[in-house]
mmCIF file of C-alpha atoms in Angstrom:
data_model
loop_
_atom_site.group_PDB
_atom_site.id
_atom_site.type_symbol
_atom_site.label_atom_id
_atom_site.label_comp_id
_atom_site.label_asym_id
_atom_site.label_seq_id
_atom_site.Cartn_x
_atom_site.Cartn_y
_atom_site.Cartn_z
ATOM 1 C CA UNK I 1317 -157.287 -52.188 -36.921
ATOM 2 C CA UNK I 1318 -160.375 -50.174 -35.806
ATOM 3 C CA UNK I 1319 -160.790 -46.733 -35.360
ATOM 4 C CA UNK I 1320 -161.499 -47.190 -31.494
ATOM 5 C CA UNK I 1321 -158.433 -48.704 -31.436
ATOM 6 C CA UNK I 1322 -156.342 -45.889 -33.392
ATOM 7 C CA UNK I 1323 -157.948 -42.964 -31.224
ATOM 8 C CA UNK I 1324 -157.105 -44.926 -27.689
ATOM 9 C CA UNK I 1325 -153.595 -45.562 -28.350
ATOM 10 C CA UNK I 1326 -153.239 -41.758 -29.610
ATOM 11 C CA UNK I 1327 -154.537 -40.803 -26.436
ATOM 12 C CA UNK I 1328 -152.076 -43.002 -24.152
ATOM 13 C CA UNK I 1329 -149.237 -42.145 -26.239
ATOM 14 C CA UNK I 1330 -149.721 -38.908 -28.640
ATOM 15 C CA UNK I 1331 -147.825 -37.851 -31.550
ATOM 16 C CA UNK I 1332 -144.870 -35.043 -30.328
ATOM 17 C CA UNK I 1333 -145.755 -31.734 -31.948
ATOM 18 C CA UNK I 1334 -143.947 -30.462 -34.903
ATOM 19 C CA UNK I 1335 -143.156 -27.011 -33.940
ATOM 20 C CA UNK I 1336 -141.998 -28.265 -30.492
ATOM 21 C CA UNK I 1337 -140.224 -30.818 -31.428
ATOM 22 C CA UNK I 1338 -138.259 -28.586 -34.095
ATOM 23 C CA UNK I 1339 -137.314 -26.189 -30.618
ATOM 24 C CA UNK I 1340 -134.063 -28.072 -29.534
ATOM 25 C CA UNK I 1341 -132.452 -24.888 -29.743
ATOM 26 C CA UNK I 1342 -134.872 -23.106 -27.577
ATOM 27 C CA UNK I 1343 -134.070 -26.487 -25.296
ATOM 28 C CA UNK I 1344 -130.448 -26.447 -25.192
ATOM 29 C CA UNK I 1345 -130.336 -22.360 -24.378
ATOM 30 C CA UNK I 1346 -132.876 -22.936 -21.244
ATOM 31 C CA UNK I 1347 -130.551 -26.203 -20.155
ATOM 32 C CA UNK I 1348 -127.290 -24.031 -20.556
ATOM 33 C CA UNK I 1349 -128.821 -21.356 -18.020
ATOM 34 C CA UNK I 1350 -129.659 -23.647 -15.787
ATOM 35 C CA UNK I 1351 -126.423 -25.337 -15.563
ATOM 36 C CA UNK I 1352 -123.007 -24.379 -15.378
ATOM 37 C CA UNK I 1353 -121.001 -23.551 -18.697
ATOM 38 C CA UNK I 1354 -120.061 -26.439 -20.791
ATOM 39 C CA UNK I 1355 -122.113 -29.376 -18.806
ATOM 40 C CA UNK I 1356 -124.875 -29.825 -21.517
ATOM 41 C CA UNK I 1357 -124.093 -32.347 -24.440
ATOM 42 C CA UNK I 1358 -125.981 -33.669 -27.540
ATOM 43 C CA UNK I 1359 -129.427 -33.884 -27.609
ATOM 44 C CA UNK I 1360 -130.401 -37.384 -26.897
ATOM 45 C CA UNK I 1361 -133.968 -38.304 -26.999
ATOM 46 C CA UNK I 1362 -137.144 -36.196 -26.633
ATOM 47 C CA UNK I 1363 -140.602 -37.744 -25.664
ATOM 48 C CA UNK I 1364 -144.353 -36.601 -25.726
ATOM 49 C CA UNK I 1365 -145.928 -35.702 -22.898
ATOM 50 C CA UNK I 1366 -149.244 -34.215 -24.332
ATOM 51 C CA UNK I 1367 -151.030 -32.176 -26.477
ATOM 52 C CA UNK I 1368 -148.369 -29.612 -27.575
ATOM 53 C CA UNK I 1369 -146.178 -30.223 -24.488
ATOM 54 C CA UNK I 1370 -142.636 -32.214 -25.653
ATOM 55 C CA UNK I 1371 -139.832 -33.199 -23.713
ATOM 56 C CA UNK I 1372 -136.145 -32.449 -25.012
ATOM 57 C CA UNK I 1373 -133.098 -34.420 -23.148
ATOM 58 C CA UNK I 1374 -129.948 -33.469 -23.396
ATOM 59 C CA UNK I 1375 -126.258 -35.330 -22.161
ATOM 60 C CA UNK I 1376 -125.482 -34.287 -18.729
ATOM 61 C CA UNK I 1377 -121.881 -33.948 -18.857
ATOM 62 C CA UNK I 1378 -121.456 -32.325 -15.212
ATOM 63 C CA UNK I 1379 -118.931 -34.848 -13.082
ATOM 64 C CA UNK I 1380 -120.294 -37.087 -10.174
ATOM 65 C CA UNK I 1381 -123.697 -37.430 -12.562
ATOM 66 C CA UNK I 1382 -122.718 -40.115 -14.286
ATOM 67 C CA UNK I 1383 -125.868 -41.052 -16.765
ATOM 68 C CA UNK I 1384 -127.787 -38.084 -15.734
ATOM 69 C CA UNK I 1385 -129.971 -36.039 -18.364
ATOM 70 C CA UNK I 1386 -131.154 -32.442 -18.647
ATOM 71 C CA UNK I 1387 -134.575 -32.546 -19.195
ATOM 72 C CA UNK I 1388 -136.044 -28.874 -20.766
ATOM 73 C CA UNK I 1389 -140.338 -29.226 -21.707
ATOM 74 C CA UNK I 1390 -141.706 -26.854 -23.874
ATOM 75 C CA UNK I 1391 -145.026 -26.609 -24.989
ATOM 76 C CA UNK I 1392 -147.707 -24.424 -27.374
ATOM 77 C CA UNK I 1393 -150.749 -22.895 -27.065
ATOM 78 C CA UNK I 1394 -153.371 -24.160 -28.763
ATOM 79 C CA UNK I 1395 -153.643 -22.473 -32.667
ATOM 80 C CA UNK I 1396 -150.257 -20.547 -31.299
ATOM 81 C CA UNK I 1397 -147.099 -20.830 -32.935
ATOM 82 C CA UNK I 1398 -144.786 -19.478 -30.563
ATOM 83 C CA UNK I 1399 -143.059 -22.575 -28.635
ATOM 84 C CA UNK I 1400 -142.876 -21.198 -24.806
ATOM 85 C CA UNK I 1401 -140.298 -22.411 -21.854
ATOM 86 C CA UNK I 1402 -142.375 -24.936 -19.569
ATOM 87 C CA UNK I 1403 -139.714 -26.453 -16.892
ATOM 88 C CA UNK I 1404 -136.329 -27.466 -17.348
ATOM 89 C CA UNK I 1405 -134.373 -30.474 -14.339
ATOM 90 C CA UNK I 1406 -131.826 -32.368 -14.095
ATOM 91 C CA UNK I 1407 -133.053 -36.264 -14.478
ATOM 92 C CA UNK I 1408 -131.397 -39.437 -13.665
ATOM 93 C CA UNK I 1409 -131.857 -41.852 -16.575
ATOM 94 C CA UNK I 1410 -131.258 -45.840 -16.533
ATOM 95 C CA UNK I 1411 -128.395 -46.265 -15.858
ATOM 96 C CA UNK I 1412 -127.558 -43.031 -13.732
ATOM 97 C CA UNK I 1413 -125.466 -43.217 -10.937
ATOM 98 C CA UNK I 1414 -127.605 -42.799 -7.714
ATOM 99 C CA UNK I 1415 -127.137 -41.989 -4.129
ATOM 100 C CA UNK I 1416 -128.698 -45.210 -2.176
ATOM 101 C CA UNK I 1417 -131.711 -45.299 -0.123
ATOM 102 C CA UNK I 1418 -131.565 -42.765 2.979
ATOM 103 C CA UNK I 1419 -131.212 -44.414 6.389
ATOM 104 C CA UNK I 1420 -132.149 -42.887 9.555
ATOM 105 C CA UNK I 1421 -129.087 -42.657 11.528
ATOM 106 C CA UNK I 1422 -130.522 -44.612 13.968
ATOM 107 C CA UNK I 1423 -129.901 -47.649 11.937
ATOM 108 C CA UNK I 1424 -127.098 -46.778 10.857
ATOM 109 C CA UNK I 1425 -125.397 -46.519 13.753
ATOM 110 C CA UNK I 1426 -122.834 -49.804 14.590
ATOM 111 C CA UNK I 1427 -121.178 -50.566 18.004
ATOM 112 C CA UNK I 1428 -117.585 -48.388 17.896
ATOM 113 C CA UNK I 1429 -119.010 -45.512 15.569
ATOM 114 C CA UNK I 1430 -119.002 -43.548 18.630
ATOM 115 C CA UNK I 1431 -116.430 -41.409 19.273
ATOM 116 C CA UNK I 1432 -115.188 -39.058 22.173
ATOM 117 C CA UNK I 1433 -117.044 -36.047 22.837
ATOM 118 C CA UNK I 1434 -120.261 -37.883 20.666
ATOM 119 C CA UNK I 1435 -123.679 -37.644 22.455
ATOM 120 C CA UNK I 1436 -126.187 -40.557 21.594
ATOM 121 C CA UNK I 1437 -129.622 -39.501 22.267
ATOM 122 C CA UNK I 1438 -132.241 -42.342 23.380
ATOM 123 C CA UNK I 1439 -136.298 -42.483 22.552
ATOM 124 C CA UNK I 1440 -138.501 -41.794 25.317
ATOM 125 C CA UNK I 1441 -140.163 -44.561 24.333
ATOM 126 C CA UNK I 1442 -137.039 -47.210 24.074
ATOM 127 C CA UNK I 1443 -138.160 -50.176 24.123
ATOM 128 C CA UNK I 1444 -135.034 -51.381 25.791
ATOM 129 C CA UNK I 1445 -135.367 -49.270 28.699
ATOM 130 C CA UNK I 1446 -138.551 -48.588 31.437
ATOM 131 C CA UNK I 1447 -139.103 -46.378 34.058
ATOM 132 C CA UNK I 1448 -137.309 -46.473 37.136
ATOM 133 C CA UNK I 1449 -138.405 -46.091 40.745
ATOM 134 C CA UNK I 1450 -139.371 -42.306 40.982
ATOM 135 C CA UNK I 1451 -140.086 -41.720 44.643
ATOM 136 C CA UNK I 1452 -144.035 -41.607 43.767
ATOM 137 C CA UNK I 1453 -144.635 -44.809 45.787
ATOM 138 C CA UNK I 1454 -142.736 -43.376 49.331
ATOM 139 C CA UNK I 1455 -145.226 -44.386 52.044
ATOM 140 C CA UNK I 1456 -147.185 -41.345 54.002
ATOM 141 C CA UNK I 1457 -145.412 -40.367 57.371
ATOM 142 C CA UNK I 1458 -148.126 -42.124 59.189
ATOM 143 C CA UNK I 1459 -148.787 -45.359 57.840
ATOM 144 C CA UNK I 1460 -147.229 -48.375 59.101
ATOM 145 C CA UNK I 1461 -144.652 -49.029 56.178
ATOM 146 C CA UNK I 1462 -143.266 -45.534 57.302
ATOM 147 C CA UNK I 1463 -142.872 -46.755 60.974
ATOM 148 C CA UNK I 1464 -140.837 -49.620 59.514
ATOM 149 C CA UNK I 1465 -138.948 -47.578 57.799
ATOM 150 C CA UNK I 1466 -138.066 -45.891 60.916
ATOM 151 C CA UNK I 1467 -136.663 -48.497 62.683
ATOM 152 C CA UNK I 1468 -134.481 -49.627 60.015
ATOM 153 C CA UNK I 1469 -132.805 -45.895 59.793
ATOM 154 C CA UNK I 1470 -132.696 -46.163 63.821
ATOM 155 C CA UNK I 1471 -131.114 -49.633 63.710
ATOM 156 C CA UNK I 1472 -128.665 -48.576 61.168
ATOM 157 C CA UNK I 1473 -128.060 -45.808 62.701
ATOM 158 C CA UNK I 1474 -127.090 -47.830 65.858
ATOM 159 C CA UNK I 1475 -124.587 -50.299 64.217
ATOM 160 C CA UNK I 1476 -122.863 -47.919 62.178
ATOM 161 C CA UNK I 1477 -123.736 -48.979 58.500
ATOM 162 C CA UNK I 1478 -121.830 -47.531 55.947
ATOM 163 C CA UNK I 1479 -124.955 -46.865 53.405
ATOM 164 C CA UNK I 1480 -124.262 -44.979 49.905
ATOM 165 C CA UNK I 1481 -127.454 -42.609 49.755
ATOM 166 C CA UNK I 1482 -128.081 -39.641 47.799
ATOM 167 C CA UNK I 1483 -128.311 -36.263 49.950
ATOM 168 C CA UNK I 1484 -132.616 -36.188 49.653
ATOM 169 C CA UNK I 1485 -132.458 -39.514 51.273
ATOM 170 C CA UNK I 1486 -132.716 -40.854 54.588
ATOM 171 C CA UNK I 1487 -130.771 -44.284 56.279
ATOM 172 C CA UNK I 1488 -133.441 -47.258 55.983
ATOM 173 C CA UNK I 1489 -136.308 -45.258 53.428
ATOM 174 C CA UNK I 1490 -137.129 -46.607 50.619
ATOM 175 C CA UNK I 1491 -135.085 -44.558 48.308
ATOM 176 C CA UNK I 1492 -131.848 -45.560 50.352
ATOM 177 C CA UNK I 1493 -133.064 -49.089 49.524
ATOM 178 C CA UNK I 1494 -133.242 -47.947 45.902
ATOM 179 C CA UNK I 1495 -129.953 -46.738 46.123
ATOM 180 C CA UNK I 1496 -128.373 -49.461 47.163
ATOM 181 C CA UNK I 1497 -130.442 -51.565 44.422
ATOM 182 C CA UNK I 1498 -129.419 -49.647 41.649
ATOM 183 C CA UNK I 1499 -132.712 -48.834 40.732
ATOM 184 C CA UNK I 1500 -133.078 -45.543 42.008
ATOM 185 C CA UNK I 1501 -132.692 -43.758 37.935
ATOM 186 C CA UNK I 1502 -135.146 -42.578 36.126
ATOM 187 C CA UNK I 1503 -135.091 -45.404 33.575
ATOM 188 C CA UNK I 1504 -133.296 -48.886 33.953
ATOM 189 C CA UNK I 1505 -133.049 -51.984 31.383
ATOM 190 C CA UNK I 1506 -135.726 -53.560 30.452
ATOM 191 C CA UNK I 1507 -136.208 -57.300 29.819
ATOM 192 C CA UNK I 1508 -136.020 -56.341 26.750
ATOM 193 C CA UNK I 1509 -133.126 -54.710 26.841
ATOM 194 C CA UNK I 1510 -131.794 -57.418 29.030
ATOM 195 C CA UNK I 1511 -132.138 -59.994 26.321
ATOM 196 C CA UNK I 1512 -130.906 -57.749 23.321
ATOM 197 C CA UNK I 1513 -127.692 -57.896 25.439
ATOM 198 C CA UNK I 1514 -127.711 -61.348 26.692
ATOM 199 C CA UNK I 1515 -127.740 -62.570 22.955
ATOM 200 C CA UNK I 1516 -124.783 -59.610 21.954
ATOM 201 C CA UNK I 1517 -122.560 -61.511 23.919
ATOM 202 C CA UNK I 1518 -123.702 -65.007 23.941
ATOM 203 C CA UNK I 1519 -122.968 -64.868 19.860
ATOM 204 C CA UNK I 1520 -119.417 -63.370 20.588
ATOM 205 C CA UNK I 1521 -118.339 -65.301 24.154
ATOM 206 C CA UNK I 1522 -120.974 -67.931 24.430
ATOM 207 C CA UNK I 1523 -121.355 -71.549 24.207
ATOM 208 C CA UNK I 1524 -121.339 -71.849 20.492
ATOM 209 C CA UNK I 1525 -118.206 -70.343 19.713
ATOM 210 C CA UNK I 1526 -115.356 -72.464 18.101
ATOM 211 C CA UNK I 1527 -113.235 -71.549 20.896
ATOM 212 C CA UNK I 1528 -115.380 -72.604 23.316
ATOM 213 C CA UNK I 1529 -116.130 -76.284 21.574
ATOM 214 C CA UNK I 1530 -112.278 -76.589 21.926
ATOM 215 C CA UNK I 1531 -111.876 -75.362 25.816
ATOM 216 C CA UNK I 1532 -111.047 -77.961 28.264
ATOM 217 C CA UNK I 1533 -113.886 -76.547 30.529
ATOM 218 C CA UNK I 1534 -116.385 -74.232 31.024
ATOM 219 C CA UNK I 1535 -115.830 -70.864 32.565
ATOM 220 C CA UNK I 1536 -118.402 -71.285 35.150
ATOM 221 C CA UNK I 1537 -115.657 -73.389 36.457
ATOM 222 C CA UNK I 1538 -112.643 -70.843 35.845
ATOM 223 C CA UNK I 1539 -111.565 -69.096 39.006
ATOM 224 C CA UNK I 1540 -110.501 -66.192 36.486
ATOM 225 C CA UNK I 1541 -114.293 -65.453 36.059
ATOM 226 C CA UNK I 1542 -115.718 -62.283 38.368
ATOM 227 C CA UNK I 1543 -119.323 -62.680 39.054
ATOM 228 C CA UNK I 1544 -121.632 -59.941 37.689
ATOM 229 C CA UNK I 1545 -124.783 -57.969 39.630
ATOM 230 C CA UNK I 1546 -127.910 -58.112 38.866
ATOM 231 C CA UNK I 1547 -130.402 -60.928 37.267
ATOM 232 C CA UNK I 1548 -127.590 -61.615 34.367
ATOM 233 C CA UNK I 1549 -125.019 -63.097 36.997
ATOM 234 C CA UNK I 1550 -126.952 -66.267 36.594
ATOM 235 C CA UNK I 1551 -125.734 -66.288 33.025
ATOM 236 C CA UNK I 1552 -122.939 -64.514 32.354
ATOM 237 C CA UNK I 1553 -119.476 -63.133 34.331
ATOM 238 C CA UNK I 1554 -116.615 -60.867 33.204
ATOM 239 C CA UNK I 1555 -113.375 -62.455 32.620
ATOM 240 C CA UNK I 1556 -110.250 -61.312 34.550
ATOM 241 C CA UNK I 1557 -107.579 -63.246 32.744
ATOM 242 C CA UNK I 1558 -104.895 -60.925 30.718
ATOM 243 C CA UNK I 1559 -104.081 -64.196 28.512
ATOM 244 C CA UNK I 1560 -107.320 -64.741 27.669
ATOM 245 C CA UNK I 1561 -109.117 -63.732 24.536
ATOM 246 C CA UNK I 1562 -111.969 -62.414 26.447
ATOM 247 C CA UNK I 1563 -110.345 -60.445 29.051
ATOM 248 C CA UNK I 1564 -112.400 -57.889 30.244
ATOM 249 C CA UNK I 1565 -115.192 -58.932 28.392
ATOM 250 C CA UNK I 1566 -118.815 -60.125 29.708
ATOM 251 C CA UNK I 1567 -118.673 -63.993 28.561
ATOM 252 C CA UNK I 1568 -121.246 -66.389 28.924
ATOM 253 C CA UNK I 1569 -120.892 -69.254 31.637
ATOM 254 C CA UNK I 1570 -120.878 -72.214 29.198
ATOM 255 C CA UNK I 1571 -118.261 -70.160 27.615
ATOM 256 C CA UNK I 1572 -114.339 -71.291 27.599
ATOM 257 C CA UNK I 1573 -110.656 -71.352 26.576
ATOM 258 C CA UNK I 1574 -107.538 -72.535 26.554
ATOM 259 C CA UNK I 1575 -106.433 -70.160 29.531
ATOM 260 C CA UNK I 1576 -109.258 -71.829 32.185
ATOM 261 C CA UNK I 1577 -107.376 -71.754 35.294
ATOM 262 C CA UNK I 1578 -107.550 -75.525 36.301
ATOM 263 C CA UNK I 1579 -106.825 -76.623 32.610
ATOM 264 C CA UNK I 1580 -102.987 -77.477 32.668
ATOM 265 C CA UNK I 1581 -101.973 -76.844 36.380
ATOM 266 C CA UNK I 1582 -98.404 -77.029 36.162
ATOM 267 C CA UNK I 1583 -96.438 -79.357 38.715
ATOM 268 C CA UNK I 1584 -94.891 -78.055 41.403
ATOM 269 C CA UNK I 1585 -90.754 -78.882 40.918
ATOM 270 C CA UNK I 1586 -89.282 -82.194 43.220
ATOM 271 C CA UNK I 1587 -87.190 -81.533 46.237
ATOM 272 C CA UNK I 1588 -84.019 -82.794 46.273
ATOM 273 C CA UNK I 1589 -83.383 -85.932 48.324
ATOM 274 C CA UNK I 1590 -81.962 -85.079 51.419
ATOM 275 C CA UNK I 1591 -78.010 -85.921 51.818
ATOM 276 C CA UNK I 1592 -77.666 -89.562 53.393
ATOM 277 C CA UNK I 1593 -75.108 -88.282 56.160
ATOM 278 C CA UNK I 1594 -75.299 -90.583 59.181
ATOM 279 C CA UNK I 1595 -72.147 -89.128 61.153
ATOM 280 C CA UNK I 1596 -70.317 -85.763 60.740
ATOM 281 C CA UNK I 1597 -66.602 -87.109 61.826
ATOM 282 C CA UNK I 1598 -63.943 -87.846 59.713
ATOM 283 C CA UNK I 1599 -62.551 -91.870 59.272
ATOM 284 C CA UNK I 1600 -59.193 -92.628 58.903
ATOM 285 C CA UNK I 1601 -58.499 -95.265 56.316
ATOM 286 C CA UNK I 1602 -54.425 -96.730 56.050
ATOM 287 C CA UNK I 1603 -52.384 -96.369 53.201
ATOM 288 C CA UNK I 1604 -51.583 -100.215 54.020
ATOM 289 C CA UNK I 1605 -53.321 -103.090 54.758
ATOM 290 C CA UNK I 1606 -52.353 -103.988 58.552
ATOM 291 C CA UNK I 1607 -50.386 -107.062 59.002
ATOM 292 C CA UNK I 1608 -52.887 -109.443 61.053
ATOM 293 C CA UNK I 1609 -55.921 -107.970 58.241
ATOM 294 C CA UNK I 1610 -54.624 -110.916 55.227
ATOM 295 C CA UNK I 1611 -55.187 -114.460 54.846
ATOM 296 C CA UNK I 1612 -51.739 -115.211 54.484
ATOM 297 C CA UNK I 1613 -49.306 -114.416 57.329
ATOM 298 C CA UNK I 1614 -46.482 -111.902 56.905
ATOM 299 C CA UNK I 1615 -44.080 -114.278 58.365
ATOM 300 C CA UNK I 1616 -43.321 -117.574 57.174
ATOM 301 C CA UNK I 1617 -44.042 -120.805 59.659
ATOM 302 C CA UNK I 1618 -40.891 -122.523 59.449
ATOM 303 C CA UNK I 1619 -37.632 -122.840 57.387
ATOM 304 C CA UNK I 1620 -38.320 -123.170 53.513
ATOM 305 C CA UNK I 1621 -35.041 -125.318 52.882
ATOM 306 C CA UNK I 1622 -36.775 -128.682 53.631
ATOM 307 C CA UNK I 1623 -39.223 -128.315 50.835
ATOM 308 C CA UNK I 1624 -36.321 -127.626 48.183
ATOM 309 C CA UNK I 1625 -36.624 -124.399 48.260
ATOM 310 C CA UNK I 1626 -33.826 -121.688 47.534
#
């Protein structure tokens, strides 16, 4: 081995120094300041770290730090021979029982963490939500829109419409329309937003569900289904059936059950057959045949003697 080679690997990994190596005692008093009485165990290991600077672990013996290490450094001046008090922390070695990775709450959060009395706070740049109509695009009192606008709040005015408007609006302006529209907020859904919850519930009450590959129909179908507002009614409804599994619950149109309400229609029970009365008096029926009712008379023809008869 060459010399070149000697003096680089003594300069990646130096030899520890003697007289800091031989301070585990100075090591084990700074740990046992540090930490609480009784925590530090045997020394375990110490490493290098430089010219006169070593590294003394210790057993960490405090509980919920399973595989943990005090680690005290000491070092020495150069041509010194006092060993000095560098740094001294608590370590986690290999197989050290860790806290995991730290997730923003925002990804932690899970549908039915929330509780009452919770507040969830939304970006102001969400990408599943955009602005709404502000008011900023209300035509000027002169222009021709505005005159428009007019007549409708004259005409509704005239017929009596019931319109739900806010108290800053006016029948027939555009922010009545707004109102009425449900877009008068400062932010609504998105598209985006609109498809993050079109696939939610298509996975739980859409077409691909087993219970909807067994369902004699479709719900689209189901007279049990309420139509919905909006641009999703096209796709999905909420179903009103109390026997359902889904009851209450936005389901897809191509989803089904067993409860769809023309599935088993049950049939309706038979009438009885009316009574085959044709008269409503009584007959009289005899006790005894009358006497001109037989074949054979009651009375004889003649005298029975002549045919040797007794």
């Amino acid at each position: 081995m060459s010399a070149a080679t000697t003096r680089s690997r003594t300069a990646r990994t130096p030899a520890p120094d003697r007289l800091c190596a031989e301070a585990v005692d100075l090591a084990r008093a700074a740990a046992e300041e540090a930490a609480a009485p009784g925590v530090v165990g045997e020394h375990v290991a110490l490493v290098s770290e430089g010219d006169r600077v070593v590294t003394h672990y210790f057993e960490s013996k405090e509980p919920g730090y399973r595989g943990w290490r005090w680690a005290v450094t000491v070092a020495r001046a150069s041509r010194a021979k006092n060993v000095t008090l560098d740094e001294t922390v608590l370590l986690p070695g290999s197989d050290a029982l860790l806290a995991p990775e730290w997730v923003p709450w925002s990804e932690r959060l899970r549908p039915g963490d929330m509780g009452p009395g919770d507040l969830l706070p939304t970006e102001a740049e969400d990408p599943r939500l955009e602005p709404g109509w502000t008011g900023e695009d209300e035509p000027l009192p002169n222009s021709a829109v505005s005159d428009v606008s007019q007549e409708l709040a004259a005409l509704a005015d005239a017929e009596d419409a019931e319109l739900t408007t806010l108290p800053a609006t006016s029948r027939g302006s555009i922010a009545s329309v707004a109102d009425e529209l449900g877009t008068r907020r400062a932010r609504v859904l998105s598209r985006y937003g609109l498809g993050l919850a079109a696939d939610r519930w298509d996975e739980e009450f859409g077409a691909r569900t087993p219970m909807a590959q067994a369902a004699p129909a479709s719900c689209v179908s189901c007279a049990f289904l309420v139509p919905m507002a909006g641009s999703l009614r096209q796709a999905f409804g909420v179903c009103a059936n109390e026997f359902a599994p889904a009851d209450g619950r936005v389901v897809s149109l191509s989803y089904g059950c067993g409860g769809h309400s023309e599935a088993a229609v049950m049939p309706k029970p038979p009438k009885p057959a009316p009574h085959a009365l044709d008269t409503m008096r009584v007959d009289d029926y005899p006790l005894r045949p009358a006497d001109d009712s037989g074949s054979v008379p009651a009375q004889p023809d003649g005298s029975t003697e002549d045919l040797g008869h007794s």
